[in-house]
Amino acid sequence: SLVTLRDITLGFGHPTLMENINLRIEELGIALLGRNGCGKSTLLKLLTQEILPDTGEIQFQTQNTPKMVITNNGDVGIGTATP
């Protein structure tokens, strides 16, 4: 997997926004679709480490090591863009 999220829980107070989320991204070039407020931007912010989960871990696969948890997302090439 390029990116693996394991047992992610996130909340900004109550209610909890994400609870025990598990997700694997296998290929580059994904799209997130959904209604307003369903968590698309929050997921991207987790992937770019703009915000950190309350619990769980995010692993990135890099060229140098098969899988490692990293804190510098510049090596992974994940980002958000606004027009």
Coordinates of N, CA, C and O in Angstrom, one line a residue:
S1 N 0.8 -1.2 0.0 CA 0.0 0.0 0.0 C 0.9 1.2 0.0 O 1.9 1.3 0.7
L2 N 0.5 2.2 -0.7 CA 1.2 3.5 -0.7 C 1.0 4.2 0.6 O 1.9 4.8 1.2
V3 N -0.3 4.2 1.1 CA -0.6 4.8 2.4 C -1.6 3.9 3.1 O -2.5 3.3 2.5
T4 N -1.4 3.7 4.4 CA -2.3 2.9 5.2 C -2.6 3.6 6.5 O -1.8 4.2 7.2
L5 N -3.9 3.7 6.7 CA -4.4 4.3 7.9 C -5.0 3.2 8.8 O -5.8 2.3 8.3
R6 N -4.6 3.1 10.0 CA -5.0 2.0 10.9 C -5.6 2.6 12.2 O -5.0 3.3 12.9
D7 N -6.8 2.1 12.4 CA -7.5 2.5 13.7 C -7.5 4.0 14.0 O -7.3 4.4 15.1
I8 N -7.8 4.8 13.0 CA -7.8 6.2 13.2 C -9.0 6.7 13.8 O -10.2 6.3 13.4
T9 N -8.9 7.5 14.9 CA -10.0 8.1 15.6 C -9.6 9.6 15.6 O -8.5 10.0 15.9
L10 N -10.6 10.4 15.3 CA -10.4 11.9 15.3 C -11.7 12.6 15.7 O -12.8 12.2 15.3
G11 N -11.5 13.5 16.6 CA -12.7 14.3 17.0 C -12.2 15.7 17.5 O -11.2 15.8 18.1
F12 N -13.0 16.7 17.2 CA -12.7 18.0 17.7 C -13.7 18.3 18.7 O -14.6 19.2 18.5
G13 N -13.7 17.6 19.8 CA -14.8 17.7 20.8 C -15.7 16.5 20.5 O -15.3 15.4 20.2
H14 N -17.0 16.8 20.7 CA -18.0 15.8 20.5 C -19.0 16.2 19.4 O -19.3 17.4 19.3
P15 N -19.5 15.4 18.6 CA -19.3 13.9 18.5 C -17.9 13.6 17.8 O -17.4 14.5 17.1
T16 N -17.5 12.4 17.9 CA -16.3 11.9 17.2 C -16.5 11.9 15.7 O -17.6 11.5 15.2
L17 N -15.6 12.5 14.9 CA -15.8 12.6 13.5 C -15.5 11.3 12.8 O -16.1 10.9 11.9
M18 N -14.4 10.7 13.2 CA -13.9 9.4 12.6 C -13.6 8.5 13.8 O -13.0 8.9 14.7
E19 N -14.1 7.2 13.7 CA -13.8 6.3 14.8 C -13.4 5.0 14.2 O -14.1 4.3 13.4
N20 N -12.2 4.6 14.6 CA -11.5 3.3 14.2 C -11.6 3.1 12.7 O -11.9 2.0 12.2
I21 N -11.1 4.1 11.9 CA -11.1 4.1 10.5 C -9.9 3.3 10.0 O -8.8 3.5 10.5
N22 N -10.0 2.5 9.0 CA -9.0 1.7 8.4 C -9.1 2.0 6.9 O -10.2 1.8 6.3
L23 N -8.0 2.3 6.2 CA -8.0 2.7 4.8 C -6.7 2.3 4.2 O -5.6 2.6 4.8
R24 N -6.7 1.8 3.0 CA -5.4 1.5 2.3 C -5.6 2.2 0.9 O -6.6 2.0 0.2
I25 N -4.6 2.9 0.5 CA -4.5 3.5 -0.8 C -3.4 2.8 -1.5 O -2.3 2.8 -1.2
E26 N -3.8 2.1 -2.6 CA -2.9 1.2 -3.3 C -2.3 1.8 -4.5 O -1.2 1.4 -5.0
E27 N -2.9 2.9 -5.1 CA -2.4 3.4 -6.4 C -2.5 5.0 -6.3 O -3.2 5.5 -5.5
L28 N -1.6 5.6 -7.1 CA -1.7 7.0 -7.2 C -2.9 7.4 -8.1 O -3.4 6.6 -8.8
G29 N -3.3 8.7 -7.9 CA -4.4 9.2 -8.7 C -5.8 8.8 -8.2 O -6.6 8.2 -8.9
I30 N -6.1 9.1 -7.0 CA -7.4 8.8 -6.4 C -8.2 10.0 -6.4 O -7.7 11.1 -6.5
A31 N -9.5 9.9 -6.3 CA -10.5 11.0 -6.2 C -11.4 10.8 -5.0 O -11.8 9.6 -4.7
L32 N -11.7 11.8 -4.3 CA -12.6 11.7 -3.2 C -13.9 12.5 -3.5 O -13.8 13.6 -3.9
L33 N -15.0 11.8 -3.5 CA -16.3 12.3 -3.8 C -17.2 12.2 -2.6 O -17.1 11.2 -1.9
G34 N -18.0 13.2 -2.4 CA -18.9 13.1 -1.3 C -19.6 14.4 -1.0 O -19.2 15.4 -1.5
R35 N -20.6 14.3 -0.2 CA -21.4 15.6 0.1 C -20.6 16.5 1.0 O -19.6 16.1 1.6
N36 N -21.0 17.7 1.1 CA -20.4 18.7 2.0 C -20.4 18.2 3.4 O -21.4 17.7 3.9
G37 N -19.3 18.3 4.1 CA -19.2 18.0 5.5 C -19.0 16.5 5.8 O -19.1 16.1 7.0
C38 N -18.8 15.7 4.8 CA -18.7 14.2 5.1 C -17.2 13.8 5.4 O -17.0 12.7 5.8
G39 N -16.2 14.7 5.3 CA -14.9 14.4 5.8 C -13.8 14.3 4.7 O -12.7 13.9 5.0
K40 N -14.1 14.7 3.5 CA -13.1 14.7 2.5 C -11.9 15.5 2.8 O -10.7 15.0 2.8
S41 N -12.1 16.8 3.1 CA -11.0 17.7 3.5 C -10.3 17.2 4.8 O -9.0 17.3 4.9
T42 N -11.0 16.7 5.7 CA -10.4 16.2 6.9 C -9.5 15.0 6.7 O -8.4 14.9 7.2
L43 N -9.9 14.1 5.8 CA -9.1 13.0 5.4 C -7.8 13.5 4.7 O -6.7 13.0 5.0
L44 N -7.9 14.4 3.8 CA -6.7 15.0 3.2 C -5.8 15.7 4.2 O -4.5 15.5 4.1
K45 N -6.3 16.3 5.2 CA -5.5 17.0 6.2 C -4.8 16.0 7.1 O -3.7 16.2 7.5
L46 N -5.4 14.8 7.3 CA -4.8 13.7 8.0 C -3.6 13.2 7.2 O -2.5 13.0 7.7
L47 N -3.8 13.0 5.9 CA -2.8 12.5 5.0 C -1.6 13.4 4.8 O -0.5 13.0 4.7
T48 N -1.8 14.7 4.9 CA -0.8 15.7 4.8 C -0.2 16.1 6.1 O 0.7 16.9 6.2
Q49 N -0.8 15.6 7.2 CA -0.4 15.8 8.6 C -0.6 17.2 9.0 O 0.1 17.7 9.8
E50 N -1.5 17.9 8.4 CA -2.0 19.2 8.8 C -2.7 19.1 10.2 O -2.6 20.0 11.0
I51 N -3.3 17.9 10.4 CA -3.9 17.6 11.6 C -3.5 16.1 12.0 O -3.2 15.4 11.0
L52 N -3.4 15.8 13.2 CA -3.0 14.5 13.6 C -4.2 13.8 14.3 O -5.0 14.4 14.9
P53 N -4.3 12.4 14.1 CA -5.4 11.7 14.7 C -5.3 11.6 16.2 O -4.2 11.7 16.7
D54 N -6.4 11.5 16.9 CA -6.4 11.3 18.3 C -5.7 9.9 18.6 O -5.0 9.8 19.6
T55 N -6.1 8.9 17.9 CA -5.5 7.6 18.0 C -5.2 7.0 16.7 O -5.8 7.4 15.7
G56 N -4.4 5.9 16.6 CA -4.1 5.2 15.4 C -2.8 5.7 14.7 O -2.1 6.5 15.3
E57 N -2.5 5.1 13.5 CA -1.3 5.5 12.9 C -1.5 5.6 11.4 O -2.4 4.9 10.8
I58 N -0.7 6.4 10.7 CA -0.7 6.5 9.3 C 0.7 6.1 8.8 O 1.7 6.7 9.3
Q59 N 0.7 5.2 7.9 CA 2.0 4.7 7.4 C 2.1 5.0 5.9 O 1.1 4.9 5.2
F60 N 3.3 5.5 5.5 CA 3.5 5.8 4.1 C 4.6 4.9 3.6 O 5.6 4.6 4.2
Q61 N 4.4 4.4 2.4 CA 5.5 3.6 1.7 C 6.4 4.6 1.0 O 6.0 5.4 0.3
T62 N 7.7 4.4 1.2 CA 8.7 5.3 0.5 C 9.6 4.4 -0.3 O 9.5 3.2 -0.2
Q63 N 10.3 5.0 -1.1 CA 11.2 4.3 -2.0 C 12.4 3.6 -1.3 O 12.8 2.5 -1.6
N64 N 12.8 4.2 -0.2 CA 13.9 3.7 0.6 C 13.6 2.5 1.5 O 14.4 1.7 1.8
T65 N 12.4 2.6 2.1 CA 12.0 1.5 3.0 C 10.6 1.0 2.6 O 9.8 1.8 2.1
P66 N 10.3 -0.2 2.8 CA 9.0 -0.8 2.4 C 7.8 0.0 3.0 O 6.9 0.4 2.4
K67 N 7.9 0.2 4.3 CA 6.8 1.0 5.0 C 7.5 1.7 6.2 O 8.2 1.1 6.9
M68 N 7.1 2.9 6.4 CA 7.6 3.6 7.6 C 6.6 4.7 8.0 O 5.9 5.3 7.1
V69 N 6.5 5.0 9.2 CA 5.6 6.1 9.7 C 6.5 7.3 9.6 O 7.6 7.3 10.2
I70 N 6.1 8.3 8.9 CA 6.9 9.5 8.7 C 6.2 10.7 9.2 O 4.9 10.7 9.3
T71 N 6.9 11.7 9.6 CA 6.3 13.0 10.0 C 6.5 14.1 9.0 O 5.9 15.1 9.0
N72 N 7.4 13.9 8.0 CA 7.7 14.9 7.0 C 7.0 14.4 5.7 O 7.5 13.5 5.0
N73 N 5.9 15.0 5.4 CA 5.1 14.5 4.2 C 5.7 15.0 2.9 O 5.2 14.6 1.8
G74 N 6.7 15.8 2.9 CA 7.3 16.3 1.7 C 7.9 15.2 0.8 O 8.0 15.3 -0.4
D75 N 8.4 14.1 1.5 CA 9.0 13.0 0.8 C 8.0 12.1 0.1 O 8.3 11.3 -0.7
V76 N 6.7 12.3 0.4 CA 5.7 11.4 -0.1 C 4.9 12.0 -1.3 O 4.5 11.3 -2.2
G77 N 4.8 13.3 -1.3 CA 4.2 14.0 -2.5 C 2.7 14.0 -2.3 O 2.0 14.0 -3.3
I78 N 2.2 14.2 -1.1 CA 0.8 14.3 -0.9 C 0.5 15.8 -0.6 O 1.3 16.4 0.2
G79 N -0.5 16.4 -1.1 CA -0.8 17.7 -0.8 C -2.2 18.1 -1.2 O -2.9 17.4 -1.8
T80 N -2.6 19.3 -0.8 CA -3.9 19.8 -1.1 C -3.7 21.1 -1.9 O -2.6 21.8 -1.8
A81 N -4.6 21.4 -2.8 CA -4.4 22.6 -3.6 C -5.8 23.3 -3.7 O -6.8 22.7 -3.6
T82 N -5.7 24.6 -3.6 CA -6.9 25.4 -3.8 C -6.7 26.3 -5.0 O -5.7 26.8 -5.3
P83 N -7.8 26.5 -5.8 CA -7.7 27.2 -7.0 C -7.5 28.7 -6.8 O -7.7 29.2 -5.7

